[in-house]
Tab-separated table of C-alpha atoms in Angstrom:
chain	number	residue	atom	x	y	z
A	273	MET	CA	-15.288	12.321	26.971
A	274	VAL	CA	-17.828	11.643	24.222
A	275	GLY	CA	-19.039	8.021	24.336
A	276	VAL	CA	-18.570	5.779	21.388
A	277	ASN	CA	-21.659	3.954	20.140
A	278	PRO	CA	-20.727	0.315	20.302
A	279	VAL	CA	-23.248	-0.505	17.445
A	280	ALA	CA	-21.268	1.852	15.220
A	281	ARG	CA	-18.237	-0.433	15.489
A	282	LEU	CA	-20.233	-3.087	13.499
A	283	ARG	CA	-20.145	-1.029	10.367
A	284	SER	CA	-17.166	-0.327	8.185
A	285	SER	CA	-16.216	3.057	6.979
A	286	SER	CA	-16.441	1.790	3.343
A	287	ARG	CA	-18.351	-0.834	1.565
A	288	THR	CA	-16.842	-3.950	0.083
A	289	PRO	CA	-16.934	-3.547	-3.727
A	290	PHE	CA	-20.307	-5.043	-4.990
A	291	LEU	CA	-18.492	-7.055	-7.601
A	292	GLN	CA	-16.734	-8.876	-4.804
A	293	VAL	CA	-20.030	-9.521	-3.180
A	294	VAL	CA	-21.348	-10.965	-6.358
A	295	LYS	CA	-18.210	-13.176	-6.897
A	296	THR	CA	-18.560	-14.530	-3.311
A	297	ALA	CA	-22.219	-15.521	-3.887
A	298	VAL	CA	-21.372	-17.107	-7.186
A	299	ALA	CA	-18.462	-19.020	-5.535
A	300	VAL	CA	-20.679	-20.331	-2.714
A	301	VAL	CA	-23.394	-21.465	-4.957
A	302	ALA	CA	-21.026	-23.112	-7.492
A	303	ALA	CA	-19.045	-24.842	-4.617
A	304	VAL	CA	-22.193	-26.224	-3.008
A	305	LEU	CA	-23.657	-27.518	-6.373
A	306	LEU	CA	-20.377	-29.084	-7.386
A	307	CYS	CA	-20.056	-30.876	-4.055
A	308	ARG	CA	-23.632	-32.193	-4.297
A	309	LEU	CA	-22.656	-33.634	-7.701
A	310	LEU	CA	-19.487	-35.173	-6.602
A	311	ILE	CA	-20.037	-36.083	-2.921
A	312	GLN	CA	-23.147	-37.912	-1.494
A	313	GLY	CA	-23.973	-36.827	2.020
A	314	PRO	CA	-25.196	-33.924	4.070
A	315	PHE	CA	-25.154	-30.275	3.005
A	316	PRO	CA	-21.476	-29.360	2.124
A	317	THR	CA	-20.992	-26.912	4.881
A	318	PHE	CA	-17.267	-26.974	4.669
A	319	ALA	CA	-17.321	-26.088	0.911
A	320	ALA	CA	-19.644	-23.112	1.610
A	321	ILE	CA	-17.495	-21.761	4.354
A	322	ALA	CA	-14.325	-22.108	2.357
A	323	ALA	CA	-15.906	-20.316	-0.662
A	324	LEU	CA	-17.049	-17.502	1.759
A	325	LEU	CA	-13.638	-17.001	3.197
A	326	VAL	CA	-11.389	-17.545	0.081
A	327	VAL	CA	-12.943	-14.847	-2.229
A	328	GLN	CA	-10.607	-11.890	-1.462
A	329	PRO	CA	-9.763	-8.517	-2.952
A	330	SER	CA	-6.864	-10.031	-4.862
A	331	ILE	CA	-6.149	-13.345	-6.443
A	332	ASN	CA	-2.957	-13.785	-4.447
A	333	GLN	CA	-4.884	-13.207	-1.172
A	334	SER	CA	-7.436	-15.720	-2.301
A	335	PHE	CA	-4.709	-18.322	-2.985
A	336	VAL	CA	-3.094	-17.729	0.448
A	337	LYS	CA	-6.577	-17.911	2.190
A	338	GLY	CA	-7.266	-21.108	0.335
A	339	LEU	CA	-3.994	-22.664	1.628
A	340	GLU	CA	-4.704	-21.464	5.191
A	341	ARG	CA	-8.233	-22.647	5.131
A	342	SER	CA	-7.316	-26.145	3.694
A	343	ALA	CA	-4.431	-26.640	6.075
A	344	GLY	CA	-6.636	-25.788	9.092
A	345	VAL	CA	-9.371	-28.036	7.935
A	346	VAL	CA	-7.060	-30.950	7.280
A	347	LEU	CA	-5.438	-30.704	10.768
A	348	GLY	CA	-8.707	-30.186	12.568
A	349	VAL	CA	-10.480	-33.015	10.843
A	350	VAL	CA	-7.567	-35.409	11.415
A	351	LEU	CA	-7.416	-34.464	15.055
A	352	ALA	CA	-11.153	-34.842	15.574
A	353	THR	CA	-11.319	-38.206	13.778
A	354	GLY	CA	-8.476	-39.652	15.730
A	355	PHE	CA	-9.927	-38.598	19.168
A	356	HIS	CA	-13.408	-39.799	18.032
A	357	LEU	CA	-12.060	-43.230	17.201
A	358	LEU	CA	-10.209	-43.446	20.531
A	359	LEU	CA	-12.525	-41.778	23.047
A	360	GLY	CA	-15.935	-41.353	21.312
A	361	ASP	CA	-17.791	-38.164	20.744
A	362	SER	CA	-18.995	-37.073	24.190
A	363	VAL	CA	-18.932	-33.343	25.324
A	364	TRP	CA	-15.626	-33.546	27.090
A	365	VAL	CA	-14.014	-35.095	23.953
A	366	VAL	CA	-15.280	-32.105	21.839
A	367	LEU	CA	-13.815	-29.740	24.491
A	368	LEU	CA	-10.560	-31.625	24.611
A	369	VAL	CA	-10.185	-31.440	20.844
A	370	VAL	CA	-10.972	-27.629	20.664
A	371	VAL	CA	-8.276	-26.990	23.495
A	372	LEU	CA	-5.703	-29.231	21.767
A	373	ALA	CA	-6.441	-27.535	18.474
A	374	ILE	CA	-5.708	-24.096	19.984
A	375	LEU	CA	-2.440	-25.388	21.633
A	376	ILE	CA	-1.259	-27.116	18.362
A	377	ALA	CA	-1.934	-24.051	16.218
A	378	TRP	CA	0.049	-21.996	18.779
A	379	ALA	CA	2.865	-24.438	18.893
A	380	LEU	CA	3.013	-24.597	14.984
A	381	ARG	CA	2.677	-20.714	14.727
A	382	LEU	CA	-0.136	-21.039	12.399
A	383	THR	CA	-1.696	-17.956	10.879
A	384	PRO	CA	-4.982	-16.637	12.588
A	385	THR	CA	-7.097	-18.030	9.794
A	386	SER	CA	-5.434	-21.572	9.987
A	387	ALA	CA	-5.507	-21.487	13.815
A	388	THR	CA	-9.083	-20.595	14.030
A	389	GLN	CA	-9.999	-23.202	11.330
A	390	VAL	CA	-8.361	-26.092	13.213
A	391	SER	CA	-10.652	-25.567	16.225
A	392	ILE	CA	-13.808	-24.961	14.175
A	393	SER	CA	-13.225	-27.954	11.781
A	394	GLY	CA	-12.578	-30.365	14.742
A	395	MET	CA	-15.664	-29.139	16.492
A	396	LEU	CA	-17.858	-29.236	13.397
A	397	VAL	CA	-16.781	-32.918	12.615
A	398	LEU	CA	-17.469	-34.145	16.182
A	399	THR	CA	-20.896	-32.494	16.468
A	400	ALA	CA	-22.205	-33.127	12.921
A	401	GLY	CA	-22.990	-36.894	13.464
A	402	VAL	CA	-21.359	-40.233	12.948
A	403	VAL	CA	-17.657	-39.683	12.240
A	404	THR	CA	-15.940	-42.271	9.920
A	405	PRO	CA	-12.671	-42.120	7.881
A	406	ASN	CA	-14.884	-41.595	4.761
A	407	TYR	CA	-16.830	-38.811	6.480
A	408	SER	CA	-13.594	-37.055	7.405
A	409	ALA	CA	-12.096	-37.382	3.904
A	410	ASP	CA	-15.372	-35.998	2.438
A	411	ARG	CA	-15.058	-32.959	4.554
A	412	ILE	CA	-11.576	-32.304	3.447
A	413	LEU	CA	-12.529	-32.718	-0.123
A	414	GLU	CA	-15.435	-30.291	0.373
A	415	THR	CA	-12.970	-27.710	1.702
A	416	VAL	CA	-10.628	-28.170	-1.134
A	417	ILE	CA	-13.484	-27.850	-3.698
A	418	GLY	CA	-14.843	-24.752	-2.041
A	419	ALA	CA	-11.370	-23.116	-2.018
A	420	VAL	CA	-10.542	-24.052	-5.617
A	421	VAL	CA	-13.927	-22.850	-6.866
A	422	ALA	CA	-13.554	-19.480	-5.011
A	423	LEU	CA	-10.082	-19.002	-6.452
A	424	VAL	CA	-11.274	-19.816	-10.003
A	425	VAL	CA	-14.262	-17.458	-9.704
A	426	ASN	CA	-12.107	-14.682	-8.362
A	427	ALA	CA	-9.588	-15.116	-11.196
A	428	LEU	CA	-12.213	-15.401	-14.142
A	429	ILE	CA	-14.759	-12.811	-13.115
A	430	ILE	CA	-12.876	-9.552	-13.696
A	431	PRO	CA	-9.888	-10.117	-11.438
A	432	PRO	CA	-9.305	-6.917	-9.439
A	433	VAL	CA	-6.423	-4.560	-10.369
A	434	LEU	CA	-5.782	-1.833	-7.759
A	435	LEU	CA	-3.311	0.127	-9.968
A	436	GLU	CA	-5.340	3.251	-10.644
A	437	PRO	CA	-5.649	4.252	-6.950
A	438	ALA	CA	-1.906	3.855	-6.424
A	439	HIS	CA	-1.152	5.617	-9.744
A	440	LEU	CA	-3.227	8.596	-8.710
A	441	ALA	CA	-1.665	8.673	-5.284
A	442	VAL	CA	1.695	9.054	-6.743
A	443	ALA	CA	0.523	11.907	-8.857
A	444	ARG	CA	-1.045	13.657	-5.851
A	445	LEU	CA	2.137	13.085	-3.860
A	446	ALA	CA	4.212	14.727	-6.647
A	447	ARG	CA	1.793	17.633	-6.842
A	448	ASP	CA	1.704	18.280	-3.173
A	449	THR	CA	5.492	18.089	-2.965
A	450	ALA	CA	5.670	20.629	-5.708
A	451	VAL	CA	3.299	22.834	-3.671
A	452	ALA	CA	5.663	22.556	-0.626
A	453	PHE	CA	8.618	23.688	-2.589
A	454	GLU	CA	6.537	26.548	-4.243
A	455	ARG	CA	5.431	27.611	-0.694
A	456	VAL	CA	9.120	27.850	0.314
A	457	ALA	CA	9.806	30.021	-2.618
A	458	ILE	CA	6.928	32.320	-1.941
A	459	GLY	CA	7.795	32.593	1.883
A	460	LEU	CA	11.457	33.504	1.041
A	461	THR	CA	10.232	36.100	-1.560
A	462	GLU	CA	7.584	37.641	0.696
A	463	GLY	CA	9.497	37.401	3.952
A	464	TRP	CA	7.189	35.404	6.021
A	465	ASP	CA	7.377	35.546	9.851
A	466	ARG	CA	7.942	32.573	12.010
A	467	ASP	CA	4.214	31.788	12.505
A	468	ARG	CA	3.705	31.409	8.834
A	469	TRP	CA	6.745	29.276	8.539
A	470	GLN	CA	5.479	27.092	11.380
A	471	ASP	CA	2.314	26.594	9.334
A	472	ALA	CA	4.298	25.732	6.260
A	473	LEU	CA	6.296	23.190	8.292
A	474	VAL	CA	3.192	21.447	9.536
A	475	ARG	CA	2.001	21.128	5.929
A	476	ALA	CA	5.481	19.872	4.814
A	477	ARG	CA	5.664	17.240	7.567
A	478	ALA	CA	2.119	16.003	6.511
A	479	LEU	CA	3.753	14.863	3.337
A	480	ARG	CA	5.589	12.116	5.201
A	481	GLN	CA	2.215	10.504	6.153
A	482	GLN	CA	0.986	10.967	2.654
A	483	HIS	CA	4.083	9.296	1.285
A	484	ALA	CA	3.466	6.386	3.595
A	485	LYS	CA	-0.083	6.044	2.357
A	486	THR	CA	1.162	6.091	-1.261
A	487	GLU	CA	3.610	3.369	-0.491
A	488	ALA	CA	0.796	1.313	1.032
A	489	SER	CA	-1.381	1.845	-2.117
A	490	LEU	CA	1.561	0.664	-4.274
A	491	THR	CA	1.916	-2.405	-2.040
A	492	ALA	CA	-1.799	-3.239	-2.542
A	493	ALA	CA	-1.551	-2.663	-6.287
A	494	ARG	CA	1.448	-5.054	-6.466
A	495	GLU	CA	-0.549	-7.546	-4.437
A	496	SER	CA	-3.525	-7.285	-6.802
A	497	LEU	CA	-1.208	-7.984	-9.775
A	498	THR	CA	0.296	-11.201	-8.232
A	499	MET	CA	-1.043	-14.354	-9.973
A	500	ASN	CA	-3.387	-11.939	-11.988
A	501	PRO	CA	-3.749	-12.815	-15.613
A	502	ARG	CA	-4.151	-9.117	-16.442
A	503	SER	CA	-0.965	-8.217	-14.648
A	504	GLY	CA	1.439	-8.090	-17.765
A	505	ARG	CA	0.209	-4.779	-19.168
A	506	HIS	CA	-0.005	-3.075	-15.903
A	507	ARG	CA	3.225	-4.111	-14.249
A	508	THR	CA	5.408	-1.671	-16.220
A	509	VAL	CA	3.412	1.398	-14.962
A	510	LEU	CA	3.496	0.017	-11.454
A	511	ASP	CA	7.332	-0.344	-11.562
A	512	ARG	CA	7.718	3.211	-12.726
A	513	ASP	CA	5.371	4.479	-10.075
A	514	VAL	CA	7.526	2.624	-7.441
A	515	VAL	CA	10.663	4.369	-8.836
A	516	ILE	CA	8.990	7.808	-8.717
A	517	THR	CA	7.769	7.403	-5.195
A	518	GLU	CA	11.258	6.539	-4.040
A	519	HIS	CA	12.497	9.742	-5.528
A	520	LEU	CA	9.655	11.678	-3.969
A	521	ARG	CA	10.640	10.259	-0.655
A	522	VAL	CA	13.966	12.042	-0.920
A	523	LEU	CA	12.234	15.356	-2.095
A	524	VAL	CA	9.729	15.265	0.712
A	525	THR	CA	12.648	14.945	3.200
A	526	ARG	CA	14.399	17.868	1.676
A	527	VAL	CA	11.565	20.254	1.501
A	528	THR	CA	10.649	19.394	5.165
A	529	GLY	CA	14.245	20.079	6.117
A	530	MET	CA	14.385	23.341	4.187
A	531	THR	CA	11.096	24.559	5.756
A	532	ARG	CA	12.325	23.702	9.270
A	533	ALA	CA	15.721	25.464	8.750
A	534	ILE	CA	13.935	28.590	7.623
A	535	ARG	CA	11.506	28.409	10.501
A	536	ASP	CA	14.294	28.097	12.946
A	537	ASN	CA	16.565	30.760	11.489
A	538	THR	CA	14.212	33.272	9.816
A	539	ALA	CA	14.832	36.937	10.553
A	540	PRO	CA	13.243	40.244	9.398
A	541	ASP	CA	16.182	41.161	7.221
A	542	LEU	CA	16.437	37.693	5.487
A	543	ARG	CA	14.384	38.821	2.516
A	544	ALA	CA	16.775	41.586	1.784
A	545	ASP	CA	19.720	39.348	1.194
A	546	PRO	CA	20.196	39.107	-2.627
A	547	VAL	CA	21.408	35.613	-2.357
A	548	VAL	CA	18.023	34.449	-0.639
A	549	GLY	CA	16.305	35.880	-3.758
A	550	GLY	CA	18.340	33.650	-5.941
A	551	ILE	CA	17.557	30.654	-3.638
A	552	ALA	CA	13.844	31.469	-3.890
A	553	THR	CA	14.146	31.356	-7.671
A	554	GLU	CA	15.862	27.898	-7.665
A	555	VAL	CA	13.283	26.530	-5.318
A	556	ALA	CA	10.492	27.828	-7.498
A	557	ARG	CA	12.084	25.991	-10.475
A	558	ILE	CA	12.287	22.855	-8.341
A	559	GLY	CA	8.540	23.194	-7.684
A	560	ALA	CA	7.922	23.736	-11.444
A	561	ASP	CA	9.941	20.479	-12.239
A	562	VAL	CA	8.032	18.404	-9.694
A	563	ARG	CA	4.698	19.835	-10.698
A	564	ALA	CA	5.500	18.886	-14.303
A	565	LEU	CA	6.329	15.367	-12.989
A	566	SER	CA	2.862	15.110	-11.393
A	567	ALA	CA	1.178	16.237	-14.547
A	568	ARG	CA	3.049	13.616	-16.658
A	569	VAL	CA	2.226	10.805	-14.084
A	570	GLU	CA	-1.404	11.674	-14.054
A	571	SER	CA	-1.659	12.084	-17.785
A	572	THR	CA	-0.091	8.564	-18.244
A	573	ARG	CA	-3.162	6.940	-16.589
A	574	LEU	CA	-2.735	3.229	-17.181
A	575	ASP	CA	-1.171	3.107	-20.654
A	576	PRO	CA	2.197	1.332	-20.206
A	577	SER	CA	3.487	2.649	-23.520
A	578	PHE	CA	3.692	6.194	-22.146
A	579	ALA	CA	7.147	6.870	-20.802
A	580	THR	CA	6.531	8.243	-17.285
A	581	GLY	CA	9.175	9.243	-14.681
A	582	PHE	CA	11.814	11.938	-14.213
A	583	GLY	CA	12.543	12.112	-17.926
A	584	SER	CA	12.366	9.429	-20.625
A	585	GLY	CA	10.305	11.765	-22.923
A	586	SER	CA	8.919	10.483	-26.167
A	587	GLY	CA	11.839	11.817	-28.058
A	588	SER	CA	14.444	10.380	-25.832
A	589	GLY	CA	14.481	6.943	-27.390
A	590	ALA	CA	14.180	5.306	-23.965
A	591	ASP	CA	13.042	1.745	-23.819
A	592	ALA	CA	9.438	1.638	-22.871
A	593	GLY	CA	9.924	-1.373	-20.665
A	594	ALA	CA	12.749	0.102	-18.615
A	595	PRO	CA	12.269	1.717	-15.292
A	596	ALA	CA	11.867	5.534	-15.263
A	597	ALA	CA	14.987	7.471	-15.528
A	598	ALA	CA	15.850	10.021	-12.911
A	599	THR	CA	16.299	12.866	-15.245
A	600	PHE	CA	14.204	15.667	-16.912
A	601	ASP	CA	14.509	16.297	-20.666
A	602	GLU	CA	14.340	20.044	-20.260
A	603	PRO	CA	14.466	20.738	-16.522
A	604	ALA	CA	13.793	24.280	-15.080
A	605	LEU	CA	16.621	24.000	-12.703
A	606	THR	CA	19.741	26.039	-13.653
A	607	ALA	CA	23.341	25.365	-12.826
A	608	PRO	CA	24.195	25.203	-9.032
A	609	MET	CA	24.538	28.562	-7.365
A	610	ARG	CA	27.964	29.629	-6.332
A	611	ILE	CA	28.310	32.067	-3.480
A	612	VAL	CA	31.773	33.800	-3.386
A	613	ARG	CA	31.110	35.866	-0.278
A	614	PRO	CA	28.874	34.296	2.272
A	615	ASN	CA	26.402	36.548	4.312
A	616	SER	CA	28.004	37.157	7.775
A	617	ARG	CA	24.425	37.020	9.449
A	618	HIS	CA	22.615	34.237	7.639
A	619	TRP	CA	25.440	32.197	6.160
A	620	VAL	CA	24.443	29.027	8.163
A	621	LEU	CA	20.869	29.097	6.783
A	622	ILE	CA	21.931	30.030	3.371
A	623	GLY	CA	24.534	27.262	3.316
A	624	ALA	CA	22.034	24.605	4.413
A	625	LEU	CA	19.454	25.732	1.753
A	626	LEU	CA	22.185	25.617	-0.917
A	627	GLU	CA	23.117	22.146	0.122
A	628	ASP	CA	19.457	21.033	0.011
A	629	ILE	CA	19.042	22.594	-3.435
A	630	ARG	CA	22.209	20.637	-4.564
A	631	ARG	CA	20.887	17.384	-3.270
A	632	VAL	CA	17.387	17.994	-4.869
A	633	ARG	CA	19.170	18.793	-8.048
A	634	GLU	CA	21.039	15.498	-8.040
A	635	GLU	CA	17.845	13.608	-7.399
A	636	LEU	CA	16.010	15.273	-10.209
A	637	LEU	CA	18.793	15.292	-12.809
A	638	GLY	CA	20.314	11.902	-11.767
A	639	GLU	CA	23.776	13.578	-11.267
A	640	ASP	CA	26.485	11.894	-9.243
A	641	ASP	CA	28.151	13.440	-6.204
């Protein structure tokens, strides 16, 4: 087994955006200077720590971190002040406060940020010097100032919008789903053997993980728009991308099932069946429709006035603010195939593929059962 360099674990696979680094530095400096103006006393350590922790990739995350940090500080400072007034500030009192802070945080089911902050705040208060009610109040005020300054800085200095990575992820998922359908059409036309169908199945199954990553990107995008002053003009695109991704989830499931059914039931004479040729044509048309969807999503970029989705073309008169419709204006799919006389050898596979095509058709065209 190859050993893992423990030092390598100290480094992240990607850098924090430089803009966030700048905003963190600005927040720390602003919080410290503001506290020096408002509060007389030692260096405002609590304000600096709050500013460091509260600047997050999104405004909503900053707000949550600010609440968690402030709640932990208040609880820790009150706990430390009470024990100091009762028992003094010896070493065993500090240890007692730390242990009690850990137990209280566990009992209250605090978040990791708040739980850690209770212990740290209590320990800092008891080891910083003379503890008085005024001293404790100042430390709480420092924390609130640091958190508020960090939140304001994060909101005013180009608040992050993570819509573009999610938008492109949706376009890539649509494109790769189209490729999977086209692969099935090519395999049926060329008469692939079981090994090639196995390779196609592996690639089709990989779409599930890709879909999960796309959903995670959409979640991050929605998070970045929460409490963001720039969210209004981006939310329409995000809502449409979410609708499209839900449709793609069904298509990914269908193309994976089709690929597996063919892998399990393929035979040398399958290609010669005329019905299979018609199925290949329909699957190729599905691929063309999904590929067209991918192109439309990608070409939309971040302009919410462009009607994306499974239809809603510029000439459809659709409401630009409505979710994407589940229809194409001019789909390549034809009417459902009808087989009068099923193949006696491959009728199970043909029936399964026809049912998958029917369900995909309903998803693309928005038809009812």
